[in-house]
mmCIF file of C-alpha atoms and ligand atoms in Angstrom:
data_model
loop_
_atom_site.group_PDB
_atom_site.id
_atom_site.type_symbol
_atom_site.label_atom_id
_atom_site.label_comp_id
_atom_site.label_asym_id
_atom_site.label_seq_id
_atom_site.Cartn_x
_atom_site.Cartn_y
_atom_site.Cartn_z
ATOM 1 C CA ARG A 175 -0.007 0.020 0.023
ATOM 2 C CA ALA A 176 1.138 3.548 -0.707
ATOM 3 C CA LYS A 177 -0.337 4.937 2.499
ATOM 4 C CA ALA A 178 3.065 5.858 3.991
ATOM 5 C CA ASP A 179 3.699 8.229 1.136
ATOM 6 C CA GLY A 180 1.019 10.545 2.447
ATOM 7 C CA ARG A 181 -2.676 10.898 1.843
ATOM 8 C CA GLY A 182 -2.411 12.652 -1.565
ATOM 9 C CA THR A 183 -0.226 9.941 -3.076
ATOM 10 C CA TYR A 184 -2.413 7.201 -1.637
ATOM 11 C CA ARG A 185 -5.579 8.626 -3.143
ATOM 12 C CA PHE A 186 -3.891 9.206 -6.481
ATOM 13 C CA PHE A 187 -2.655 5.635 -6.445
ATOM 14 C CA GLU A 188 -6.136 4.262 -5.659
ATOM 15 C CA THR A 189 -7.733 6.351 -8.388
ATOM 16 C CA GLY A 190 -5.111 5.154 -10.871
ATOM 17 C CA MET A 191 -5.726 1.526 -10.051
ATOM 18 C CA ASP A 192 -9.403 2.043 -10.385
ATOM 19 C CA ALA A 193 -9.105 3.621 -13.803
ATOM 20 C CA ARG A 194 -6.934 0.743 -15.032
ATOM 21 C CA ALA A 195 -9.256 -1.906 -13.643
ATOM 22 C CA GLN A 196 -12.154 -0.084 -15.223
ATOM 23 C CA ALA A 197 -10.441 0.082 -18.622
ATOM 24 C CA ARG A 198 -9.695 -3.639 -18.340
ATOM 25 C CA ARG A 199 -13.316 -4.440 -17.547
ATOM 26 C CA LEU A 200 -14.462 -2.459 -20.531
ATOM 27 C CA LEU A 201 -12.010 -4.145 -22.828
ATOM 28 C CA GLU A 202 -13.113 -7.565 -21.553
ATOM 29 C CA MET A 203 -16.748 -6.721 -22.227
ATOM 30 C CA ASP A 204 -15.780 -5.431 -25.637
ATOM 31 C CA LEU A 205 -13.850 -8.620 -26.386
ATOM 32 C CA ARG A 206 -16.786 -10.810 -25.491
ATOM 33 C CA ALA A 207 -19.160 -8.737 -27.602
ATOM 34 C CA ALA A 208 -16.662 -8.774 -30.475
ATOM 35 C CA LEU A 209 -16.618 -12.600 -30.435
ATOM 36 C CA GLN A 210 -20.430 -12.558 -30.760
ATOM 37 C CA ARG A 211 -20.313 -9.933 -33.498
ATOM 38 C CA ASN A 212 -17.623 -11.846 -35.431
ATOM 39 C CA GLU A 213 -15.121 -9.010 -35.491
ATOM 40 C CA PHE A 214 -11.978 -11.241 -35.456
ATOM 41 C CA GLN A 215 -10.302 -12.496 -38.539
ATOM 42 C CA PRO A 216 -6.935 -14.020 -39.376
ATOM 43 C CA TYR A 217 -4.662 -12.125 -41.742
ATOM 44 C CA TYR A 218 -2.089 -14.081 -43.659
ATOM 45 C CA GLN A 219 1.634 -13.506 -44.229
ATOM 46 C CA PRO A 220 3.588 -15.554 -46.767
ATOM 47 C CA ILE A 221 6.514 -17.761 -45.783
ATOM 48 C CA ARG A 222 8.921 -18.360 -48.679
ATOM 49 C CA ASP A 223 11.477 -21.041 -49.459
ATOM 50 C CA VAL A 224 14.804 -19.214 -49.610
ATOM 51 C CA VAL A 225 16.212 -21.357 -52.471
ATOM 52 C CA SER A 226 13.181 -21.868 -54.768
ATOM 53 C CA ASP A 227 11.661 -18.473 -53.800
ATOM 54 C CA ARG A 228 8.205 -20.137 -53.720
ATOM 55 C CA VAL A 229 5.542 -19.485 -51.084
ATOM 56 C CA VAL A 230 5.397 -22.636 -48.973
ATOM 57 C CA ALA A 231 2.921 -21.479 -46.328
ATOM 58 C CA PHE A 232 1.087 -18.537 -44.783
ATOM 59 C CA GLU A 233 1.114 -17.638 -41.113
ATOM 60 C CA ALA A 234 -2.328 -16.743 -39.695
ATOM 61 C CA LEU A 235 -2.070 -13.580 -37.620
ATOM 62 C CA LEU A 236 -5.206 -12.512 -35.782
ATOM 63 C CA ARG A 237 -6.734 -9.071 -36.223
ATOM 64 C CA TRP A 238 -9.667 -7.433 -34.471
ATOM 65 C CA ASN A 239 -11.685 -5.370 -36.843
ATOM 66 C CA HIS A 240 -13.232 -2.986 -34.296
ATOM 67 C CA PRO A 241 -16.214 -0.888 -35.541
ATOM 68 C CA GLN A 242 -14.922 2.312 -33.804
ATOM 69 C CA ARG A 243 -11.217 1.676 -33.245
ATOM 70 C CA GLY A 244 -10.385 0.083 -36.598
ATOM 71 C CA LEU A 245 -7.893 -2.778 -37.028
ATOM 72 C CA ILE A 246 -6.392 -3.825 -33.684
ATOM 73 C CA ALA A 247 -3.106 -5.804 -33.475
ATOM 74 C CA PRO A 248 -2.817 -8.872 -31.218
ATOM 75 C CA ILE A 249 -0.540 -7.231 -28.665
ATOM 76 C CA ASN A 250 -3.521 -5.058 -27.654
ATOM 77 C CA PHE A 251 -5.968 -7.876 -26.904
ATOM 78 C CA ILE A 252 -4.224 -11.298 -26.698
ATOM 79 C CA PRO A 253 -2.820 -10.728 -23.187
ATOM 80 C CA LEU A 254 -6.274 -9.939 -21.758
ATOM 81 C CA ALA A 255 -7.840 -12.777 -23.807
ATOM 82 C CA GLU A 256 -5.304 -15.074 -22.139
ATOM 83 C CA GLU A 257 -6.008 -13.750 -18.604
ATOM 84 C CA THR A 258 -9.760 -14.140 -19.059
ATOM 85 C CA GLY A 259 -9.617 -17.498 -20.846
ATOM 86 C CA LEU A 260 -11.321 -15.990 -23.914
ATOM 87 C CA ILE A 261 -8.223 -17.073 -25.883
ATOM 88 C CA VAL A 262 -9.606 -20.599 -25.964
ATOM 89 C CA GLN A 263 -12.612 -19.467 -28.055
ATOM 90 C CA LEU A 264 -10.484 -17.097 -30.062
ATOM 91 C CA GLY A 265 -7.947 -19.818 -30.724
ATOM 92 C CA GLU A 266 -10.618 -22.223 -31.935
ATOM 93 C CA LEU A 267 -11.937 -19.514 -34.248
ATOM 94 C CA VAL A 268 -8.474 -18.979 -35.740
ATOM 95 C CA LEU A 269 -7.931 -22.753 -36.194
ATOM 96 C CA ARG A 270 -11.286 -23.200 -37.910
ATOM 97 C CA ARG A 271 -10.899 -20.178 -40.192
ATOM 98 C CA ALA A 272 -7.230 -20.922 -41.026
ATOM 99 C CA CYS A 273 -7.931 -24.554 -41.972
ATOM 100 C CA ALA A 274 -11.031 -23.599 -43.989
ATOM 101 C CA ASP A 275 -9.118 -20.871 -45.834
ATOM 102 C CA ALA A 276 -6.047 -23.079 -46.480
ATOM 103 C CA ALA A 277 -8.281 -25.812 -47.915
ATOM 104 C CA THR A 278 -8.989 -23.428 -50.820
ATOM 105 C CA TRP A 279 -5.264 -22.820 -51.528
ATOM 106 C CA PRO A 280 -2.947 -24.968 -53.718
ATOM 107 C CA ASP A 281 -2.076 -28.357 -52.219
ATOM 108 C CA ASP A 282 1.548 -27.561 -51.608
ATOM 109 C CA VAL A 283 0.803 -24.425 -49.544
ATOM 110 C CA GLY A 284 0.493 -24.861 -45.775
ATOM 111 C CA VAL A 285 -0.891 -22.725 -42.976
ATOM 112 C CA ALA A 286 0.724 -21.885 -39.626
ATOM 113 C CA VAL A 287 -1.365 -21.084 -36.560
ATOM 114 C CA ASN A 288 -0.058 -19.666 -33.283
ATOM 115 C CA LEU A 289 -1.112 -21.403 -30.087
ATOM 116 C CA SER A 290 -1.192 -19.738 -26.671
ATOM 117 C CA PRO A 291 0.105 -21.513 -23.575
ATOM 118 C CA VAL A 292 -3.420 -21.144 -22.171
ATOM 119 C CA GLN A 293 -4.817 -23.327 -24.968
ATOM 120 C CA PHE A 294 -2.624 -26.184 -23.745
ATOM 121 C CA LYS A 295 -4.381 -26.072 -20.358
ATOM 122 C CA ASN A 296 -7.674 -26.724 -22.121
ATOM 123 C CA PRO A 297 -8.484 -30.453 -22.469
ATOM 124 C CA ASN A 298 -10.296 -29.811 -25.793
ATOM 125 C CA LEU A 299 -7.252 -28.687 -27.777
ATOM 126 C CA ILE A 300 -6.763 -32.010 -29.618
ATOM 127 C CA ALA A 301 -10.463 -32.222 -30.314
ATOM 128 C CA SER A 302 -10.616 -28.698 -31.768
ATOM 129 C CA VAL A 303 -7.611 -29.324 -34.002
ATOM 130 C CA THR A 304 -9.187 -32.589 -35.179
ATOM 131 C CA GLU A 305 -12.510 -30.880 -35.810
ATOM 132 C CA ALA A 306 -10.908 -27.992 -37.718
ATOM 133 C CA LEU A 307 -9.112 -30.465 -40.005
ATOM 134 C CA GLU A 308 -12.188 -32.670 -40.510
ATOM 135 C CA LYS A 309 -14.624 -29.888 -41.207
ATOM 136 C CA SER A 310 -12.268 -28.185 -43.690
ATOM 137 C CA GLY A 311 -10.931 -31.366 -45.280
ATOM 138 C CA LEU A 312 -7.415 -29.963 -44.934
ATOM 139 C CA ALA A 313 -4.677 -32.608 -44.865
ATOM 140 C CA ALA A 314 -2.977 -32.596 -41.439
ATOM 141 C CA ARG A 315 0.467 -32.204 -42.979
ATOM 142 C CA ARG A 316 -0.531 -28.763 -44.274
ATOM 143 C CA LEU A 317 -1.170 -27.489 -40.738
ATOM 144 C CA GLU A 318 1.741 -26.097 -38.661
ATOM 145 C CA LEU A 319 1.210 -25.149 -35.070
ATOM 146 C CA GLU A 320 3.582 -22.482 -33.653
ATOM 147 C CA ILE A 321 4.407 -22.555 -29.953
ATOM 148 C CA THR A 322 6.868 -20.548 -27.883
ATOM 149 C CA GLU A 323 9.098 -21.795 -25.067
ATOM 150 C CA SER A 324 6.584 -20.505 -22.556
ATOM 151 C CA VAL A 325 4.305 -23.383 -23.583
ATOM 152 C CA LEU A 326 6.945 -25.902 -22.504
ATOM 153 C CA LEU A 327 7.619 -24.060 -19.252
ATOM 154 C CA GLN A 328 4.220 -24.937 -17.833
ATOM 155 C CA ASN A 329 3.046 -28.394 -16.831
ATOM 156 C CA SER A 330 5.481 -29.881 -19.237
ATOM 157 C CA GLU A 331 4.538 -33.564 -18.966
ATOM 158 C CA ALA A 332 0.948 -32.973 -20.035
ATOM 159 C CA THR A 333 2.051 -30.422 -22.645
ATOM 160 C CA LEU A 334 4.552 -32.864 -24.179
ATOM 161 C CA THR A 335 1.883 -35.581 -24.346
ATOM 162 C CA THR A 336 -0.409 -33.196 -26.207
ATOM 163 C CA LEU A 337 2.351 -32.144 -28.602
ATOM 164 C CA HIS A 338 3.209 -35.774 -29.372
ATOM 165 C CA GLU A 339 -0.462 -36.521 -30.034
ATOM 166 C CA LEU A 340 -0.744 -33.591 -32.400
ATOM 167 C CA ARG A 341 2.356 -34.685 -34.223
ATOM 168 C CA ALA A 342 1.062 -38.275 -34.443
ATOM 169 C CA MET A 343 -1.959 -36.793 -36.236
ATOM 170 C CA GLY A 344 0.454 -35.527 -38.917
ATOM 171 C CA VAL A 345 0.408 -31.859 -37.802
ATOM 172 C CA ARG A 346 3.785 -30.130 -37.730
ATOM 173 C CA ILE A 347 5.089 -28.268 -34.698
ATOM 174 C CA SER A 348 7.257 -25.128 -34.871
ATOM 175 C CA LEU A 349 9.258 -23.422 -32.142
ATOM 176 C CA ASP A 350 8.463 -19.692 -32.499
ATOM 177 C CA ASP A 351 10.584 -16.687 -31.509
ATOM 178 C CA PHE A 352 13.658 -18.915 -31.107
ATOM 179 C CA GLY A 353 16.529 -17.387 -29.151
ATOM 180 C CA THR A 354 14.543 -14.996 -27.037
ATOM 181 C CA GLY A 355 13.908 -17.264 -24.051
ATOM 182 C CA TYR A 356 16.067 -18.503 -21.209
ATOM 183 C CA SER A 357 17.268 -21.856 -22.442
ATOM 184 C CA SER A 358 16.206 -22.264 -26.043
ATOM 185 C CA LEU A 359 18.709 -25.071 -26.721
ATOM 186 C CA SER A 360 17.370 -27.382 -24.051
ATOM 187 C CA TYR A 361 13.869 -27.164 -25.525
ATOM 188 C CA LEU A 362 15.179 -28.604 -28.770
ATOM 189 C CA ARG A 363 15.950 -31.762 -26.887
ATOM 190 C CA SER A 364 12.650 -31.990 -25.130
ATOM 191 C CA PHE A 365 10.552 -32.300 -28.310
ATOM 192 C CA PRO A 366 11.285 -33.183 -31.965
ATOM 193 C CA PHE A 367 10.230 -29.871 -33.505
ATOM 194 C CA ASP A 368 9.719 -29.731 -37.246
ATOM 195 C CA LYS A 369 10.763 -26.091 -37.532
ATOM 196 C CA ILE A 370 12.658 -23.355 -35.729
ATOM 197 C CA LYS A 371 11.575 -19.773 -36.280
ATOM 198 C CA ILE A 372 14.525 -17.465 -35.677
ATOM 199 C CA ASP A 373 13.297 -14.418 -33.830
ATOM 200 C CA ARG A 374 13.011 -11.151 -35.731
ATOM 201 C CA SER A 375 15.418 -9.377 -33.385
ATOM 202 C CA PHE A 376 18.349 -11.370 -34.748
ATOM 203 C CA VAL A 377 17.418 -10.660 -38.377
ATOM 204 C CA SER A 378 16.858 -6.927 -37.845
ATOM 205 C CA GLU A 379 20.326 -6.508 -36.307
ATOM 206 C CA LEU A 380 22.156 -8.379 -39.064
ATOM 207 C CA ALA A 381 23.591 -5.217 -40.636
ATOM 208 C CA THR A 382 24.666 -3.598 -37.417
ATOM 209 C CA ARG A 383 25.831 -6.470 -35.213
ATOM 210 C CA GLU A 384 28.483 -9.063 -36.023
ATOM 211 C CA ASP A 385 27.231 -11.332 -33.305
ATOM 212 C CA SER A 386 23.759 -11.502 -34.981
ATOM 213 C CA VAL A 387 25.445 -13.068 -38.032
ATOM 214 C CA ALA A 388 27.192 -15.549 -35.785
ATOM 215 C CA ILE A 389 23.903 -16.429 -34.123
ATOM 216 C CA ILE A 390 22.090 -16.888 -37.428
ATOM 217 C CA ARG A 391 24.940 -19.118 -38.632
ATOM 218 C CA ALA A 392 24.792 -21.202 -35.460
ATOM 219 C CA VAL A 393 21.029 -21.683 -35.578
ATOM 220 C CA THR A 394 20.877 -22.591 -39.262
ATOM 221 C CA GLY A 395 23.752 -25.040 -38.678
ATOM 222 C CA LEU A 396 21.882 -26.499 -35.767
ATOM 223 C CA GLY A 397 18.752 -26.878 -37.899
ATOM 224 C CA ARG A 398 20.751 -28.614 -40.624
ATOM 225 C CA SER A 399 22.365 -31.114 -38.282
ATOM 226 C CA LEU A 400 19.135 -31.840 -36.464
ATOM 227 C CA GLY A 401 17.156 -32.060 -39.728
ATOM 228 C CA ILE A 402 14.879 -29.158 -38.692
ATOM 229 C CA VAL A 403 13.633 -26.464 -41.075
ATOM 230 C CA THR A 404 14.761 -22.942 -40.124
ATOM 231 C CA THR A 405 12.581 -19.895 -40.851
ATOM 232 C CA ALA A 406 13.833 -16.336 -40.393
ATOM 233 C CA GLU A 407 11.185 -13.915 -39.156
ATOM 234 C CA GLY A 408 11.049 -10.195 -39.951
ATOM 235 C CA VAL A 409 13.057 -10.146 -43.175
ATOM 236 C CA GLU A 410 12.760 -6.588 -44.433
ATOM 237 C CA ASN A 411 15.449 -6.124 -47.096
ATOM 238 C CA ASP A 412 17.458 -7.906 -49.766
ATOM 239 C CA ALA A 413 20.722 -7.747 -47.864
ATOM 240 C CA GLN A 414 19.175 -9.736 -44.999
ATOM 241 C CA LEU A 415 17.679 -12.250 -47.415
ATOM 242 C CA GLU A 416 21.031 -12.668 -49.219
ATOM 243 C CA LEU A 417 22.826 -13.315 -45.952
ATOM 244 C CA LEU A 418 20.193 -15.815 -44.827
ATOM 245 C CA ARG A 419 20.501 -17.618 -48.142
ATOM 246 C CA ARG A 420 24.292 -17.749 -47.807
ATOM 247 C CA GLU A 421 24.005 -19.124 -44.293
ATOM 248 C CA GLY A 422 21.636 -21.880 -45.487
ATOM 249 C CA CYS A 423 18.488 -20.710 -43.743
ATOM 250 C CA THR A 424 15.536 -22.655 -45.229
ATOM 251 C CA GLN A 425 12.681 -20.175 -45.238
ATOM 252 C CA ALA A 426 12.060 -16.443 -44.879
ATOM 253 C CA GLN A 427 9.089 -14.349 -43.793
ATOM 254 C CA GLY A 428 8.796 -10.600 -43.528
ATOM 255 C CA TYR A 429 7.737 -7.245 -44.920
ATOM 256 C CA LEU A 430 10.220 -7.717 -47.803
ATOM 257 C CA PHE A 431 7.668 -10.094 -49.311
ATOM 258 C CA SER A 432 4.460 -8.848 -47.764
ATOM 259 C CA LYS A 433 2.844 -7.685 -44.566
ATOM 260 C CA PRO A 434 -0.031 -9.817 -43.271
ATOM 261 C CA ARG A 435 -3.157 -9.379 -45.475
ATOM 262 C CA PRO A 436 -6.755 -10.647 -45.414
ATOM 263 C CA ALA A 437 -7.688 -14.056 -46.845
ATOM 264 C CA SER A 438 -9.146 -12.411 -49.949
ATOM 265 C CA GLU A 439 -5.629 -11.267 -50.907
ATOM 266 C CA VAL A 440 -3.881 -14.672 -50.647
ATOM 267 C CA ALA A 441 -4.319 -15.443 -54.372
ATOM 268 C CA MET A 442 -2.617 -12.210 -55.234
ATOM 269 C CA MET A 443 0.224 -12.891 -52.811
ATOM 270 C CA LEU A 444 0.750 -16.279 -54.493
ATOM 271 C CA ASP A 445 0.835 -14.655 -57.939
ATOM 272 C CA ARG A 446 3.129 -11.777 -57.141
ATOM 273 C CA PRO A 447 6.582 -12.614 -55.845
ATOM 274 C CA ARG A 448 6.982 -9.443 -53.814
ATOM 275 C CA LEU A 449 4.491 -7.135 -52.214
ATOM 276 C CA ARG A 450 6.104 -4.659 -49.935
ATOM 277 C CA ALA A 451 4.537 -3.367 -46.773
ATOM 278 C CA SER A 452 3.597 -0.139 -48.531
ATOM 279 C CA ALA A 453 2.017 -1.815 -51.512
HETATM 280 P P1 LIG B 761 4.626 -14.042 -34.077
HETATM 281 O O1 LIG B 761 3.889 -15.346 -34.121
HETATM 282 O O2 LIG B 761 6.085 -14.102 -33.780
HETATM 283 O O3 LIG B 761 4.292 -13.325 -35.427
HETATM 284 C C1 LIG B 761 5.184 -12.495 -36.166
HETATM 285 C C2 LIG B 761 4.899 -11.031 -35.968
HETATM 286 O O4 LIG B 761 5.874 -10.247 -36.640
HETATM 287 C C3 LIG B 761 3.529 -10.569 -36.517
HETATM 288 O O5 LIG B 761 3.067 -9.530 -35.687
HETATM 289 C C4 LIG B 761 3.936 -10.001 -37.890
HETATM 290 O O6 LIG B 761 3.003 -9.085 -38.393
HETATM 291 C C5 LIG B 761 5.247 -9.356 -37.550
HETATM 292 N N1 LIG B 761 6.111 -9.208 -38.725
HETATM 293 C C6 LIG B 761 6.217 -10.044 -39.793
HETATM 294 N N2 LIG B 761 7.150 -9.639 -40.629
HETATM 295 C C7 LIG B 761 7.694 -8.515 -40.109
HETATM 296 C C8 LIG B 761 8.754 -7.596 -40.549
HETATM 297 O O7 LIG B 761 9.341 -7.750 -41.610
HETATM 298 N N3 LIG B 761 9.024 -6.564 -39.707
HETATM 299 C C9 LIG B 761 8.329 -6.373 -38.550
HETATM 300 N N4 LIG B 761 8.715 -5.328 -37.756
HETATM 301 N N5 LIG B 761 7.396 -7.198 -38.114
HETATM 302 C C10 LIG B 761 7.064 -8.245 -38.889
HETATM 303 P P2 LIG B 761 1.523 -9.471 -35.223
HETATM 304 O O8 LIG B 761 0.624 -9.884 -36.336
HETATM 305 O O9 LIG B 761 1.300 -8.143 -34.577
HETATM 306 O O10 LIG B 761 1.455 -10.561 -34.090
HETATM 307 C C11 LIG B 761 2.217 -10.466 -32.899
HETATM 308 C C12 LIG B 761 2.153 -11.730 -32.070
HETATM 309 O O11 LIG B 761 0.834 -11.970 -31.616
HETATM 310 C C13 LIG B 761 2.550 -12.991 -32.870
HETATM 311 O O12 LIG B 761 3.964 -13.082 -32.922
HETATM 312 C C14 LIG B 761 1.922 -14.049 -31.974
HETATM 313 O O13 LIG B 761 2.747 -14.308 -30.881
HETATM 314 C C15 LIG B 761 0.667 -13.352 -31.477
HETATM 315 N N6 LIG B 761 -0.504 -13.830 -32.268
HETATM 316 C C16 LIG B 761 -0.928 -13.417 -33.499
HETATM 317 N N7 LIG B 761 -2.014 -14.114 -33.900
HETATM 318 C C17 LIG B 761 -2.258 -15.025 -32.908
HETATM 319 C C18 LIG B 761 -3.266 -16.047 -32.734
HETATM 320 O O14 LIG B 761 -4.120 -16.297 -33.584
HETATM 321 N N8 LIG B 761 -3.184 -16.726 -31.549
HETATM 322 C C19 LIG B 761 -2.245 -16.517 -30.604
HETATM 323 N N9 LIG B 761 -2.275 -17.241 -29.465
HETATM 324 N N10 LIG B 761 -1.305 -15.560 -30.766
HETATM 325 C C20 LIG B 761 -1.309 -14.829 -31.896
HETATM 326 MG MG1 LIG B 762 4.202 -17.121 -34.986
HETATM 327 MG MG1 LIG B 763 7.585 -15.229 -33.989
HETATM 328 MG MG1 LIG B 764 6.367 -13.266 -31.496
#
C-alpha cells in the first residue's frame, strides 16, 4: 500500500488503479461482444522457401476489426484474452478459419497457426484441431502449429503428451521466437520440432551487429544437423535475405515479401513474388 507516502499519493494511487481496472473491464466486455459480433479474422503473411523463392505457407495472424477503433493488433488484446480465458474461443476460431481458408489454396501451400500456452491447459485442444481439420478437409500435414518456449515451461509432462499426439496426427510443430527465451537449446531436446523460427530481433540486427550473423549461422547449422527447417522472421530487405540464403536458412518471412493481409488477398500474394509493406 502507498499509505506511508501521504494521503495525496495514496488517493492518487487508488484512483489510478481504479481507472486501469475499469479500462480492463471495458476491454473484456468489448472482447466478449466482439466474439459474438464476429469481429475477429486471421490475416495471412507468406513464408517463402529461400532457395526456390516459392511461397510454402502462410502464417495466420489474428486481427480485431473494431467498428470504432479500426484494425487492432494482437498485442492489444491477446494478453487480456489469455487472462480471461477467452483465448480458448479465439484460438478455436483462428484454427477453424485458417484450416477452412487453407483448404482453398494450392495443395503444396500450408498454414501456420499460433497457439497460446493457455490453450494447452484446455482439455479440448486436440479435439478442436481434429474438428478444424475434418470440417475443412485440410490434410494434417498442411497445418503447422507455432508454440513458444513459454508453452513448454508450464506443466510440461501434459504439454509434451499433447504435442506428441498432435504430431502423431500428422500436424507439424514449430518453435516460434527462437533465441529470445532463457534456455532455447534445451527445448530442442525436449521435443522433436519440425521447424525453428529465428526471432525477428536477430534478423533486424544483421547489418549492425556481427554477433547476430554468428547467431544466425549457429542456428541454421543446428537446424541442418538436427534435420529441422529454419525460418527467419522479420526479413525486411534484400541484404538480409542474401545473408540468410548464404547461411543456409531454409525459409524467410517478412515485410520484404508482404505484410499480413486478409484471406481475400492470398491469391494475389501467391501470384506476385513481392509485395512490400507499403504496396
Ligand atoms: P509471431 O507469431 O512471432 O508473429 C510474427 C509477428 O511479426 C507478426 O506480428 C507479424 O505481423 C510481424 N512481422 C512479420 N514480418 C515483419 C517484418 O518484416 N518486420 C516487422 N517489424 N514485423 C514483422 P503481429 O501480427 O502483430 O502478431 C504479434 C504476435 O501476436 C505474434 O507473434 C503471436 O505471438 C501473437 N499472435 C498473432 N495471432 C495469434 C493467434 O491467432 N493466436 C495466438 N495465441 N497468438 C497470436
Ligand atoms: Mg508465430
Ligand atoms: Mg515469432
Ligand atoms: Mg512473437
